[in-house]
Short mmCIF file of C-alpha atoms and ligand atoms in Angstrom, two decimals:
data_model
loop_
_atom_site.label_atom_id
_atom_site.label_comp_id
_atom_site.label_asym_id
_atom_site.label_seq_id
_atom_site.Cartn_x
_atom_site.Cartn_y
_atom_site.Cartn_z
CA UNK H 153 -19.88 30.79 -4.75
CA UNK H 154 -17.96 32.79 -2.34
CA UNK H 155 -16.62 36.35 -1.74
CA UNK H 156 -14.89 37.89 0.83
CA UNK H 157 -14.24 41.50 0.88
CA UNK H 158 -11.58 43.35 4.17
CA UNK H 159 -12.26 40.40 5.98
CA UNK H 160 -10.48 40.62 9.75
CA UNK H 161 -10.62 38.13 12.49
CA UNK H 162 -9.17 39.46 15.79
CA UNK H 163 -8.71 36.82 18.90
CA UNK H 164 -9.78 38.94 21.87
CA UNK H 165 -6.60 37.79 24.71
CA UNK H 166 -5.31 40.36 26.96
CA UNK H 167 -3.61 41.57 24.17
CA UNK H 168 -5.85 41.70 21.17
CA UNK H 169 -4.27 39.01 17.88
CA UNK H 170 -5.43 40.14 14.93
CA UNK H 171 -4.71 37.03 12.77
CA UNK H 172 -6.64 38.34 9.18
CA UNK H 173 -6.00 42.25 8.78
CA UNK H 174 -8.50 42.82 5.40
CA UNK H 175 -8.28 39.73 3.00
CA UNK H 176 -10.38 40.07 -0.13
CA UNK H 177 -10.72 37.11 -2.17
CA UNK H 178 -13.41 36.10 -4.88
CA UNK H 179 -14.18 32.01 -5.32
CA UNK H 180 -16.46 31.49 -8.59
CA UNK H 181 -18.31 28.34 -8.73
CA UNK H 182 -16.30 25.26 -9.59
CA UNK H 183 -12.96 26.97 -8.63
CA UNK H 184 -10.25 24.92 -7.60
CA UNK H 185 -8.25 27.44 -5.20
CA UNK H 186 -5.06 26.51 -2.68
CA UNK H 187 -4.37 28.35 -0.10
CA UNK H 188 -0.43 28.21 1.12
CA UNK H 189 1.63 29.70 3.71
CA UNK H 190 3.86 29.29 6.65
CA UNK H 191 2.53 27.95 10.13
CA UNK H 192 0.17 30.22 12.25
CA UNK H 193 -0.32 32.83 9.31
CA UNK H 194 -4.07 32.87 8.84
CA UNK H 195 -5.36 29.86 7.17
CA UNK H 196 -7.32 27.46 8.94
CA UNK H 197 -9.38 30.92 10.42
CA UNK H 198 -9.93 31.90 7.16
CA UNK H 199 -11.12 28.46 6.06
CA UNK H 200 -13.80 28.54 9.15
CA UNK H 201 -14.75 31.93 7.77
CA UNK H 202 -15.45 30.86 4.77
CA UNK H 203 -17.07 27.53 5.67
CA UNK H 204 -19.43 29.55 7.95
CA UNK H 205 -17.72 28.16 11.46
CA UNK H 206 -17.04 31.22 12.68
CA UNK H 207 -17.86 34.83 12.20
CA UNK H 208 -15.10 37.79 10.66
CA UNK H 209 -14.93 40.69 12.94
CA UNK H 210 -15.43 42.88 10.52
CA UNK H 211 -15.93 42.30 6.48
CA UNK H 212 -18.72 41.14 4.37
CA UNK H 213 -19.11 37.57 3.12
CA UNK H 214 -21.27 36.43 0.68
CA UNK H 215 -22.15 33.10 0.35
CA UNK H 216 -24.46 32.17 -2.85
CA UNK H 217 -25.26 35.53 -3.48
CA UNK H 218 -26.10 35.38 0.21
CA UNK H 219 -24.69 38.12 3.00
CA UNK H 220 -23.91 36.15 5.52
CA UNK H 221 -23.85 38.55 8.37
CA UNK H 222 -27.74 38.72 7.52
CA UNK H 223 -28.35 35.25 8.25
CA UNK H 224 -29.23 33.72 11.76
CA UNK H 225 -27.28 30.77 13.50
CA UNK H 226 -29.97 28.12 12.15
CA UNK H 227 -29.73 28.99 8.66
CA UNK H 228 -26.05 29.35 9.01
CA UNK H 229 -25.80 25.72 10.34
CA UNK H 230 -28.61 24.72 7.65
CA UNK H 231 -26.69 26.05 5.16
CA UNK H 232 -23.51 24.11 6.43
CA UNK H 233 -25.19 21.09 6.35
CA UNK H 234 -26.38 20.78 2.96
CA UNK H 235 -23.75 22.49 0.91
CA UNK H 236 -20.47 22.33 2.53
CA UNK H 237 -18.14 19.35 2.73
CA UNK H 238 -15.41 20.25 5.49
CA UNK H 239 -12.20 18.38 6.73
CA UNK H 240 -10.69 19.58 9.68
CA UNK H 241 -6.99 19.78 10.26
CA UNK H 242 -7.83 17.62 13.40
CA UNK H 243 -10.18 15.42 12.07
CA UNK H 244 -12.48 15.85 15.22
CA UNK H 245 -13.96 12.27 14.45
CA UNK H 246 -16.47 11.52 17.52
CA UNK H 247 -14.75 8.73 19.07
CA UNK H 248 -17.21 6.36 20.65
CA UNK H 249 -18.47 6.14 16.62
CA UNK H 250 -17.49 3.66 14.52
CA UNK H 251 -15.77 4.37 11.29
CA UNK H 252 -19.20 3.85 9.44
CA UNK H 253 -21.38 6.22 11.58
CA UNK H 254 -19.06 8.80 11.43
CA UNK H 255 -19.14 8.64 7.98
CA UNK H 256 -23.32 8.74 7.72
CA UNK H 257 -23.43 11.33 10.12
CA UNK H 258 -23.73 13.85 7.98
CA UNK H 259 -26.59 12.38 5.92
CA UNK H 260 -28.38 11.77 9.87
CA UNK H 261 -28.57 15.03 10.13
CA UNK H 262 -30.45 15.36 6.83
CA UNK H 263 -32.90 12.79 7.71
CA UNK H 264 -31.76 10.28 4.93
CA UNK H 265 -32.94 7.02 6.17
CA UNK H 266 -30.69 4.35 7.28
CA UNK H 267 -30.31 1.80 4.42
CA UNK H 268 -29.81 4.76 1.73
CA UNK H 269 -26.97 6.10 4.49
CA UNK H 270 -25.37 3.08 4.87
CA UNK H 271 -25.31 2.55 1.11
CA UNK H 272 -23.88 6.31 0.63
CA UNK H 273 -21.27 5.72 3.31
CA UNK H 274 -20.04 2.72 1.90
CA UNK H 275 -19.84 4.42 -1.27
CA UNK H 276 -17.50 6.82 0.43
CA UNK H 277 -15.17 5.10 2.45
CA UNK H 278 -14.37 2.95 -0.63
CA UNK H 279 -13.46 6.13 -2.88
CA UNK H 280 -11.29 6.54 0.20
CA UNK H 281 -9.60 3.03 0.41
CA UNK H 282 -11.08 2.79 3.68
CA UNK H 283 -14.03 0.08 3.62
CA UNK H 284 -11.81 -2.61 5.24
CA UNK H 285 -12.15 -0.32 8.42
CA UNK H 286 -15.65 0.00 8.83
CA UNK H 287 -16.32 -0.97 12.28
CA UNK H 288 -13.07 0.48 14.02
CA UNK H 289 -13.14 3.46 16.27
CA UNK H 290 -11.04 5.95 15.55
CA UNK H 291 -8.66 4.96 18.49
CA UNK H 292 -8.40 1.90 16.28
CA UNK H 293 -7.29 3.83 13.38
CA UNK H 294 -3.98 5.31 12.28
CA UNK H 295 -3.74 8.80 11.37
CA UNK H 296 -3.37 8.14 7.94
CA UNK H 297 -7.20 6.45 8.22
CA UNK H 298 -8.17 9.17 10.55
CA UNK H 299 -7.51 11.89 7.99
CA UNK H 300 -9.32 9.63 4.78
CA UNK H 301 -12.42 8.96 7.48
CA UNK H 302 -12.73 12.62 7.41
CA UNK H 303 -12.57 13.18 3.99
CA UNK H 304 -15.01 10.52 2.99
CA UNK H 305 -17.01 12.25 5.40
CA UNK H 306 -17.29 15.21 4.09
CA UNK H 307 -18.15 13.77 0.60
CA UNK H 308 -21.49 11.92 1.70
CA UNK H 309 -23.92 15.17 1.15
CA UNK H 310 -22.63 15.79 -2.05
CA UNK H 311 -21.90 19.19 -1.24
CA UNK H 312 -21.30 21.94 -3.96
CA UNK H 313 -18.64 23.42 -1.79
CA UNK H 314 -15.49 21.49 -0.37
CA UNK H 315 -12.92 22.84 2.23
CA UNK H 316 -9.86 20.76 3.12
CA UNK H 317 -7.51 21.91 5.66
CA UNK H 318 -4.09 20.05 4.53
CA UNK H 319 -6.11 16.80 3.58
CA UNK H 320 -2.80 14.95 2.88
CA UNK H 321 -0.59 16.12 6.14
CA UNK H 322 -0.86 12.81 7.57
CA UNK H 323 -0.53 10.73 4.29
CA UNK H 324 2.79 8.82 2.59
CA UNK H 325 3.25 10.07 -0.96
CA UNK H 326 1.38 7.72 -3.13
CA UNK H 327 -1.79 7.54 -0.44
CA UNK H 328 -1.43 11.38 -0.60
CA UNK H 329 -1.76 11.83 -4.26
CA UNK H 330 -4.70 8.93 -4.84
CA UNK H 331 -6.17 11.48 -1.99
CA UNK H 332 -5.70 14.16 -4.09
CA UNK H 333 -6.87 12.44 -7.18
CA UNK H 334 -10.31 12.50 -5.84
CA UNK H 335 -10.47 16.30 -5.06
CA UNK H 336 -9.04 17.04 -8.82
CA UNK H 337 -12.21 14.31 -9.51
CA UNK H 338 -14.88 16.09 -7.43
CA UNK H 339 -13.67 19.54 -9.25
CA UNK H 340 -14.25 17.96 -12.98
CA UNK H 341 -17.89 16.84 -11.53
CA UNK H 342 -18.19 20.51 -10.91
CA UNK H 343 -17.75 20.79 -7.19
CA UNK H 344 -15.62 23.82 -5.72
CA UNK H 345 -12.91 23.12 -4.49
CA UNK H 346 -10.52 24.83 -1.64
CA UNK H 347 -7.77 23.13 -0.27
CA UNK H 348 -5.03 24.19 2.30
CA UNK H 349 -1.70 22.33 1.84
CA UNK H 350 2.01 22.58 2.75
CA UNK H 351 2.81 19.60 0.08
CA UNK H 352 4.39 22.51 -2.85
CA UNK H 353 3.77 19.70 -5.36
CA UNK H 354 -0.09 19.35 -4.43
CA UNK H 355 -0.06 23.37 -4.47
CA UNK H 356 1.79 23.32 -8.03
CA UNK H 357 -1.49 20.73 -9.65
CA UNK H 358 -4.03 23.07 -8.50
CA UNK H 359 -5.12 25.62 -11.05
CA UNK H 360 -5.98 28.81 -8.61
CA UNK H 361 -3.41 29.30 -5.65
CA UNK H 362 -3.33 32.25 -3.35
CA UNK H 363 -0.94 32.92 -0.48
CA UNK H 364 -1.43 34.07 3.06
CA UNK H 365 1.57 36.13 4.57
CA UNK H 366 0.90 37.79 8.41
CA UNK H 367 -3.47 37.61 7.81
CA UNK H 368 -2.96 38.95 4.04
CA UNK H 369 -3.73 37.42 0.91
CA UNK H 370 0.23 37.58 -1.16
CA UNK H 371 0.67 36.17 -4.60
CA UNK H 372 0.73 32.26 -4.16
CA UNK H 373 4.00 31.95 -6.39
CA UNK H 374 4.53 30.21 -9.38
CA UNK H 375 3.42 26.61 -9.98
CA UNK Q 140 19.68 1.70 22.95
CA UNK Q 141 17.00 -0.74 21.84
CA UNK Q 142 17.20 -4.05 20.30
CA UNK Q 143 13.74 -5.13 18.85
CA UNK Q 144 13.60 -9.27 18.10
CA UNK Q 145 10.79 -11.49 16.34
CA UNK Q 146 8.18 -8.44 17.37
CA UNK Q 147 4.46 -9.06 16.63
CA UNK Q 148 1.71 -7.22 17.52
CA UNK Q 149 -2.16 -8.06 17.49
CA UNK Q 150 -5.37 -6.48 17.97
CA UNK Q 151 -8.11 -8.07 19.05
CA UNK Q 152 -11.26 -7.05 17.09
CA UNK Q 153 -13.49 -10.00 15.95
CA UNK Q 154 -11.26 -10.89 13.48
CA UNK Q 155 -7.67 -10.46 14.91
CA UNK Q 156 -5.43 -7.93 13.01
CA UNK Q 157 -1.98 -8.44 12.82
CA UNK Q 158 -0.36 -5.13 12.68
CA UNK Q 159 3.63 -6.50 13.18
CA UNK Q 160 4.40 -9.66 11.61
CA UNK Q 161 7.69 -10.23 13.15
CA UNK Q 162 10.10 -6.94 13.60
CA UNK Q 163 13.51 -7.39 14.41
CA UNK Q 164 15.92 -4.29 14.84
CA UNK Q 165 18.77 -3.09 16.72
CA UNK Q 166 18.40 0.50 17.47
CA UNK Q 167 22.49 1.72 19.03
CA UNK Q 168 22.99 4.66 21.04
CA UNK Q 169 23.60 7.73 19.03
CA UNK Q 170 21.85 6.26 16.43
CA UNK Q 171 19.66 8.79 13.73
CA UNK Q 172 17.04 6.26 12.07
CA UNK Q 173 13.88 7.33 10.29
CA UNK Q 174 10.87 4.77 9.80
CA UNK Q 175 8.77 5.63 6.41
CA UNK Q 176 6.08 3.22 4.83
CA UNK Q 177 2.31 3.57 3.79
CA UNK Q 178 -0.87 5.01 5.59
CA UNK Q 179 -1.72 2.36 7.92
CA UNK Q 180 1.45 0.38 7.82
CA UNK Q 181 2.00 -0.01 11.53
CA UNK Q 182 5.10 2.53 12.25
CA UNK Q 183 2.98 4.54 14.76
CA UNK Q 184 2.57 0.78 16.66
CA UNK Q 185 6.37 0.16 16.25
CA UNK Q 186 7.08 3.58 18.02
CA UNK Q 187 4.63 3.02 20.63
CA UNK Q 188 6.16 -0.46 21.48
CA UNK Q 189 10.25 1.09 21.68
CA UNK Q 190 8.47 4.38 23.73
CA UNK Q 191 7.36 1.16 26.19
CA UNK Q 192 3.91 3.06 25.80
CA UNK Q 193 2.62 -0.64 24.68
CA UNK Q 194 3.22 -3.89 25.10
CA UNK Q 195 4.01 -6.32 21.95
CA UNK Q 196 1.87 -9.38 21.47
CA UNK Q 197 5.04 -11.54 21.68
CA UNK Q 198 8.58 -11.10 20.77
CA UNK Q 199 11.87 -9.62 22.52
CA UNK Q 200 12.49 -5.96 23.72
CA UNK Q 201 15.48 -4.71 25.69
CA UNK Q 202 15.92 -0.97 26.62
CA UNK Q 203 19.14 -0.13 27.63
CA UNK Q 204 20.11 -3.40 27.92
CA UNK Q 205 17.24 -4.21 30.35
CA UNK Q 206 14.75 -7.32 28.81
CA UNK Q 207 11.27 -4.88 29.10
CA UNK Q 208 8.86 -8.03 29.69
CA UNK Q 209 10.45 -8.43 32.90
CA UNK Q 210 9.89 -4.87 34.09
CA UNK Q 211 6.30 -3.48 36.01
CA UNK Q 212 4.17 -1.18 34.92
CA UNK Q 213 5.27 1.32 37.10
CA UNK Q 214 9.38 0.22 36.30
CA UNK Q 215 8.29 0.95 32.62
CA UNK Q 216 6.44 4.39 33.48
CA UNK Q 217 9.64 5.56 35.60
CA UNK Q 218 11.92 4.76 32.57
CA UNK Q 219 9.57 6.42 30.29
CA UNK Q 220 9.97 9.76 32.60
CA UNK Q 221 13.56 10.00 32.68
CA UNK Q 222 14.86 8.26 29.57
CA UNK Q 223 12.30 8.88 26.67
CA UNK Q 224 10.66 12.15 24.73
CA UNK Q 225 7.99 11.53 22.52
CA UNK Q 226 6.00 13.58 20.30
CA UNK Q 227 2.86 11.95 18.95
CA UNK Q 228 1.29 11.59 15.99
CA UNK Q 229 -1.69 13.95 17.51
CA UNK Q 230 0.13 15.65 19.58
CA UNK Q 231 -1.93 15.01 22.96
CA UNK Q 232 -1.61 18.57 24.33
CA UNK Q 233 -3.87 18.64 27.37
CA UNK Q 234 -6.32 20.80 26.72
CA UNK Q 235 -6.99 23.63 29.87
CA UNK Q 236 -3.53 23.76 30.59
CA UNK Q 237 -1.52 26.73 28.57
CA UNK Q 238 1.42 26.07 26.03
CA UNK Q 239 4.17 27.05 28.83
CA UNK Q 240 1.87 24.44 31.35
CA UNK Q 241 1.60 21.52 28.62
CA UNK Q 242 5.42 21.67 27.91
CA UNK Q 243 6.65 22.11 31.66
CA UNK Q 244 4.62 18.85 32.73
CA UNK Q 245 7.28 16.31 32.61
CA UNK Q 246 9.69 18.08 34.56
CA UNK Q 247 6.22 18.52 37.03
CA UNK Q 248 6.28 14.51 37.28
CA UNK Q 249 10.10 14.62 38.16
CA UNK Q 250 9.63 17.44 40.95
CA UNK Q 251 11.64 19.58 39.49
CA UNK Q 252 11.09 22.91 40.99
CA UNK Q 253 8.48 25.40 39.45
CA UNK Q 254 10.99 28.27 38.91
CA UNK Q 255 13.70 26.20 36.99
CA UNK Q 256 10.68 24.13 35.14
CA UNK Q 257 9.43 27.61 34.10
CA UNK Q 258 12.81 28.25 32.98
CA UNK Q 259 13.78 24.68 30.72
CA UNK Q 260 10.26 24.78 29.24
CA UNK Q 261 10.91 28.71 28.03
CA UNK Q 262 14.50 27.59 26.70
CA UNK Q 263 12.73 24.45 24.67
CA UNK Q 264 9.80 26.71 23.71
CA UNK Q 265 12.11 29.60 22.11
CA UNK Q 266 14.22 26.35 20.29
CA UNK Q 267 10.64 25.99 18.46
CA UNK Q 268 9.75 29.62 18.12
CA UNK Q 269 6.96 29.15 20.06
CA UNK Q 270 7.92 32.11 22.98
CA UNK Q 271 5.12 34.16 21.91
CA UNK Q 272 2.28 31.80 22.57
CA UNK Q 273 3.10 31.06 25.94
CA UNK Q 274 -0.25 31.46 27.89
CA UNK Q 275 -2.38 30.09 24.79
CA UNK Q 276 -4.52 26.95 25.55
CA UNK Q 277 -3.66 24.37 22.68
CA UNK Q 278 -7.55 25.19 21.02
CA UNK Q 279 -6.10 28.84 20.74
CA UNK Q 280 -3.41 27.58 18.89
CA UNK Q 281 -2.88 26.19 14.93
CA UNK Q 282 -2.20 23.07 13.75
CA UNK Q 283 1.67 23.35 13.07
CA UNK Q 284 1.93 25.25 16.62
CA UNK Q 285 0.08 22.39 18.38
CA UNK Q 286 2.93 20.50 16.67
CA UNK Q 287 5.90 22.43 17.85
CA UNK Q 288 4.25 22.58 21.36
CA UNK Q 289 4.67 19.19 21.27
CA UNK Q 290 8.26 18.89 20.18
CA UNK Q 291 8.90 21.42 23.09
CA UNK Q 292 7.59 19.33 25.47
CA UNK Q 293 9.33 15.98 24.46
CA UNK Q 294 12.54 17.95 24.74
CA UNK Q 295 12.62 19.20 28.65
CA UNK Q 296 13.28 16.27 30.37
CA UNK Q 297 17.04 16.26 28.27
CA UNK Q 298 16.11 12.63 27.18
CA UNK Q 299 18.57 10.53 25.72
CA UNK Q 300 15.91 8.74 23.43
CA UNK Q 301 13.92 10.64 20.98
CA UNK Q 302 10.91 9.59 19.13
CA UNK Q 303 8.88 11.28 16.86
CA UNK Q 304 6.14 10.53 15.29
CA UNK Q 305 5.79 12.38 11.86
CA UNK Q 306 6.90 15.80 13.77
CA UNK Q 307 6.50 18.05 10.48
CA UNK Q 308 3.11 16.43 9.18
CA UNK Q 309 1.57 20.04 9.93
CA UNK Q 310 4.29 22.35 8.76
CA UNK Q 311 5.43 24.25 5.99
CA UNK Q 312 8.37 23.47 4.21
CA UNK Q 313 10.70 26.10 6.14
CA UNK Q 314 8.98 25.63 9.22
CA UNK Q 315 9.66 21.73 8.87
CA UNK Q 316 12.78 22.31 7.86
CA UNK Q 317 13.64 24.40 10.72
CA UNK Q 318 12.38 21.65 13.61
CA UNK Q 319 14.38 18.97 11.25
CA UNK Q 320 17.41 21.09 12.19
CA UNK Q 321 16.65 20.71 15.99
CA UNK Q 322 16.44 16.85 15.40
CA UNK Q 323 19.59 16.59 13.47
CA UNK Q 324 21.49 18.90 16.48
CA UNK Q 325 20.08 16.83 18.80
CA UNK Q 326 21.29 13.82 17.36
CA UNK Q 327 25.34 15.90 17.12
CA UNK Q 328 24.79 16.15 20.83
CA UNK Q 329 24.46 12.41 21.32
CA UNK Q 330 20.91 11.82 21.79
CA UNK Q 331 19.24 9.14 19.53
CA UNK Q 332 16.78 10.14 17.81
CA UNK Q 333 13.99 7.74 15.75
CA UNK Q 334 11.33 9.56 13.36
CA UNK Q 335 8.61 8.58 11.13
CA UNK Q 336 8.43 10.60 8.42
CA UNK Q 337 5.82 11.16 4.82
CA UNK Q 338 8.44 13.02 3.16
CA UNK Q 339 11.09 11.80 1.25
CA UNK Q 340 13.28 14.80 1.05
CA UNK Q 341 13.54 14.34 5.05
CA UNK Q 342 13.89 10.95 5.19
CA UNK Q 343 16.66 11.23 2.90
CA UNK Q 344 19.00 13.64 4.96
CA UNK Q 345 18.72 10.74 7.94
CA UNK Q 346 21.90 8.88 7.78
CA UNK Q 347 19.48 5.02 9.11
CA UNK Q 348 16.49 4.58 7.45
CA UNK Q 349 14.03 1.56 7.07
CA UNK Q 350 10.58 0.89 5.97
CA UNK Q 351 8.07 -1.12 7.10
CA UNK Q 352 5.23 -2.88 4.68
CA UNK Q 353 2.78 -4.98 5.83
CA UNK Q 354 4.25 -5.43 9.19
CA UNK Q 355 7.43 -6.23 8.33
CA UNK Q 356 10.73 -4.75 8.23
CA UNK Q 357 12.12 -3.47 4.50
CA UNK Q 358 14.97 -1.92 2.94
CA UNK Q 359 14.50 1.74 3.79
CA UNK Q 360 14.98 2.88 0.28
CA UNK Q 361 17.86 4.83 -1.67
CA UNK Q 362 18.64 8.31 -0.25
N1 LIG W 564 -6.35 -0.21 18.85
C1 LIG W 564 -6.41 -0.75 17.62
N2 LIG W 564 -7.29 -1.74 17.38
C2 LIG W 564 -7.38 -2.28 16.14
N3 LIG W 564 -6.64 -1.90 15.07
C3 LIG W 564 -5.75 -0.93 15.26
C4 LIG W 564 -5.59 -0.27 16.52
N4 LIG W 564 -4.65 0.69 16.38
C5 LIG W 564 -4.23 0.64 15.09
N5 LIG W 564 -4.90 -0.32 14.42
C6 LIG W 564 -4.69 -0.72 13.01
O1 LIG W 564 -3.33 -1.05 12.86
C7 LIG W 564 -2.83 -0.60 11.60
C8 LIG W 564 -1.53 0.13 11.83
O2 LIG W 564 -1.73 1.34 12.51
P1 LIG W 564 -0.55 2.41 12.72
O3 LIG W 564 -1.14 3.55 13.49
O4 LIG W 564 0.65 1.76 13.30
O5 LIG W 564 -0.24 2.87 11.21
P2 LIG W 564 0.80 3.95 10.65
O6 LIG W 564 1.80 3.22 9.81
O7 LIG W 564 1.28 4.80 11.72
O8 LIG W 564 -0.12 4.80 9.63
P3 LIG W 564 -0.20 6.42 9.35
O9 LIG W 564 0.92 6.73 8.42
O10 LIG W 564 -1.57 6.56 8.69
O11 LIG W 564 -0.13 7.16 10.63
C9 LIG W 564 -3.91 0.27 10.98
O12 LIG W 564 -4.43 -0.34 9.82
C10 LIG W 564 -4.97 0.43 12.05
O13 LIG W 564 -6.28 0.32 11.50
N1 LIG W 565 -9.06 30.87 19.57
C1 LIG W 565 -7.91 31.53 19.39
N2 LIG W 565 -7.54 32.46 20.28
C2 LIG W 565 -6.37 33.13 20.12
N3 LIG W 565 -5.50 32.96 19.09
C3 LIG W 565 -5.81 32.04 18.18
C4 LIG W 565 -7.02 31.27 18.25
N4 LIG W 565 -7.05 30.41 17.20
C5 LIG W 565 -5.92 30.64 16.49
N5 LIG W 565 -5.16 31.61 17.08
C6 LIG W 565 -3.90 32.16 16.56
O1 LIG W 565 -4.14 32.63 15.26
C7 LIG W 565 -3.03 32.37 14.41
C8 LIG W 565 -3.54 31.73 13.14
O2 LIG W 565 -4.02 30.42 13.37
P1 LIG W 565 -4.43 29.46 12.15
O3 LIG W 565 -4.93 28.20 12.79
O4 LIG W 565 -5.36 30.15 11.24
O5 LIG W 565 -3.02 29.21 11.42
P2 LIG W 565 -2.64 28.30 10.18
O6 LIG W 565 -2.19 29.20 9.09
O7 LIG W 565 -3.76 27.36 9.89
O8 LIG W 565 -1.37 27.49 10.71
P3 LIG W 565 -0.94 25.90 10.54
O9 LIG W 565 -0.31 25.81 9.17
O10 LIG W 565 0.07 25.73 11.68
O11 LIG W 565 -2.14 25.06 10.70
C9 LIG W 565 -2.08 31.49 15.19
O12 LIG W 565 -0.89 32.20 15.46
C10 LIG W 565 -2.81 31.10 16.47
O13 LIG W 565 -1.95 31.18 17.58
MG1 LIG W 566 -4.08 25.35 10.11
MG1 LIG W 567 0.95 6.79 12.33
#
């Protein structure tokens, strides 16, 4: 599905931050892969890297077999749009949409027509335990909500891939694992799956788990 | 510090929502107290109402002794200033000002002068190892540094009320750790501090802790 070889990512301030210094990592179709690791240390860029939202400054990437640095910007964003499921850290929900057309967004994009989006949406916010929602903006919504909009969000394309920056960071306990639940669910259906999480008990369930330490890729420690 | 009596809160969608069903709590000074409950529960509402950042649909409030429904707008906003940090749930950093800009604002709406601002907001910014970021804008910035950018912020005005709204949601285990410890000093040197928290292994090193279901007050759970 994926592989990254010396990928770097340098921010260019007045002092140049080089937040990934050569991270090699290979992600074989229906992987289910955490990443760990302490607070500024890599992982969100390397998530946007890998879900083709930003370009490594130096590295190859290949993307089904694909090298990325090959394709343009429109088959980049094409390619985003029909195989990748992402949840931001920040949700980025587009706040003058309701909880519903944020959630068909996706499948607008794709030219699915309304009643069959609606009907996919739906779908999604109830895997989510969001339906009673549906027609509150996200101001309306706690963050808990905010974070499961997202995710049911990124489930409506029925992407192959799945990136989840710490899908559960705003989520008590028992909403967290049902969350999780669904992500070990979408890997037996054969999706691949890569999650970020600080939640060491979340890490500990998932079967692949790497860690990032100063824009490296370290062990990610026993379950 | 706060007393909280028969507290309800509505929204008004089509269908009114009733978020807090009657909340009645007596907050003294010096007083550590965490808040935990589900996704959606209504403790982000509750905190909103005691940081007088919302009014509650009916019900009694006194700050300080002071009944809040007979206070203005502008009475409430001056208290707010002086008396109250907060850190929200998503952090509200404003966006084209730089980390050492975004913390230093509050002391900015008290006229404190720029040279000692610049000072107080370096001293809160090194208490959340955050010195090196200084002249990042918050999209230059991760999630869990966004966080403690916040914390920073709701710390320079030397406010005897504290309020936090799930202030290690985006942090590692030692990271969160580490800010807990600047809560739990913070409460040693007589502030009063409130926080929601997800995780249990926090919650449970707060000496005051309740939960709220359904929009009411519970039993905060064993330790
Ligand atoms: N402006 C609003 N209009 C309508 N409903 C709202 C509004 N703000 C919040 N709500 C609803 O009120 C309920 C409580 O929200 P609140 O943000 O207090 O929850 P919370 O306990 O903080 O949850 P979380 O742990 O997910 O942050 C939610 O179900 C939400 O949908
Ligand atoms: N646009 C940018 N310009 C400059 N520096 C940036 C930019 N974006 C991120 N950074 C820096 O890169 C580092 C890595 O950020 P990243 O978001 O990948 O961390 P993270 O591991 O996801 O952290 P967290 O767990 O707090 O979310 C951080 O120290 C951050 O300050
Ligand atoms: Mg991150
Ligand atoms: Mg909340």
């Amino acid at each position: 599905m994926i592989s990254l070889s010396a990928i770097r990512k340098t921010y260019g301030m007045e002092q140049p931050l080089e937040v990934l210094r050569g991270v090699s990592l290979e992600i074989p179709d229906n992987d289910f892969l955490a990443i760990v690791g302490p607070s500024g240390s890599g992982k969100s860029t390397l998530l946007h890297i890998m879900g083709l939202l930003d370009r490594p400054t130096s590295g190859e990437l290949h993307f089904e077999g694909k090298n990325v640095a090959q394709l343009s910007d429109d088959e980049l964003s094409g390619l985003r749009g029909s195989s990748i499921g992402f949840v931001f850290q920040s949700f980025h929900l587009i706040s003058h949409l309701s909880t519903l057309e944020n959630v068909e967004l996706p499948l607008f994009y794709l030219r699915v027509p309304p009643g069959k989006r609606r009907e996919i949406a739906r779908e999604c916010l109830h895997r989510v335990q969001m339906d009673h929602r549906e027609k509150h903006l996200p101001t309306q919504l706690s963050g808990g909500e905010c974070q499961r909009v997202a995710i049911a969000r990124s489930l409506v394309t029925h992407p192959p891939l799945i990136l989840a920056d710490e899908p559960t960071g705003n989520l008590d306990t028992k909403t967290g694992s049902e969350i999780f639940r669904i992500f070990t669910d979408l890997h037996e259906e054969g999706h691949t799956v890569v999650i970020i999480t600080h939640d060491r008990g979340l890490a500990a369930r998932v079967p692949h788990r790497v860690g990032i330490m100063d824009g490296l890729i370290v062990d990610g420690g026993a379950a």
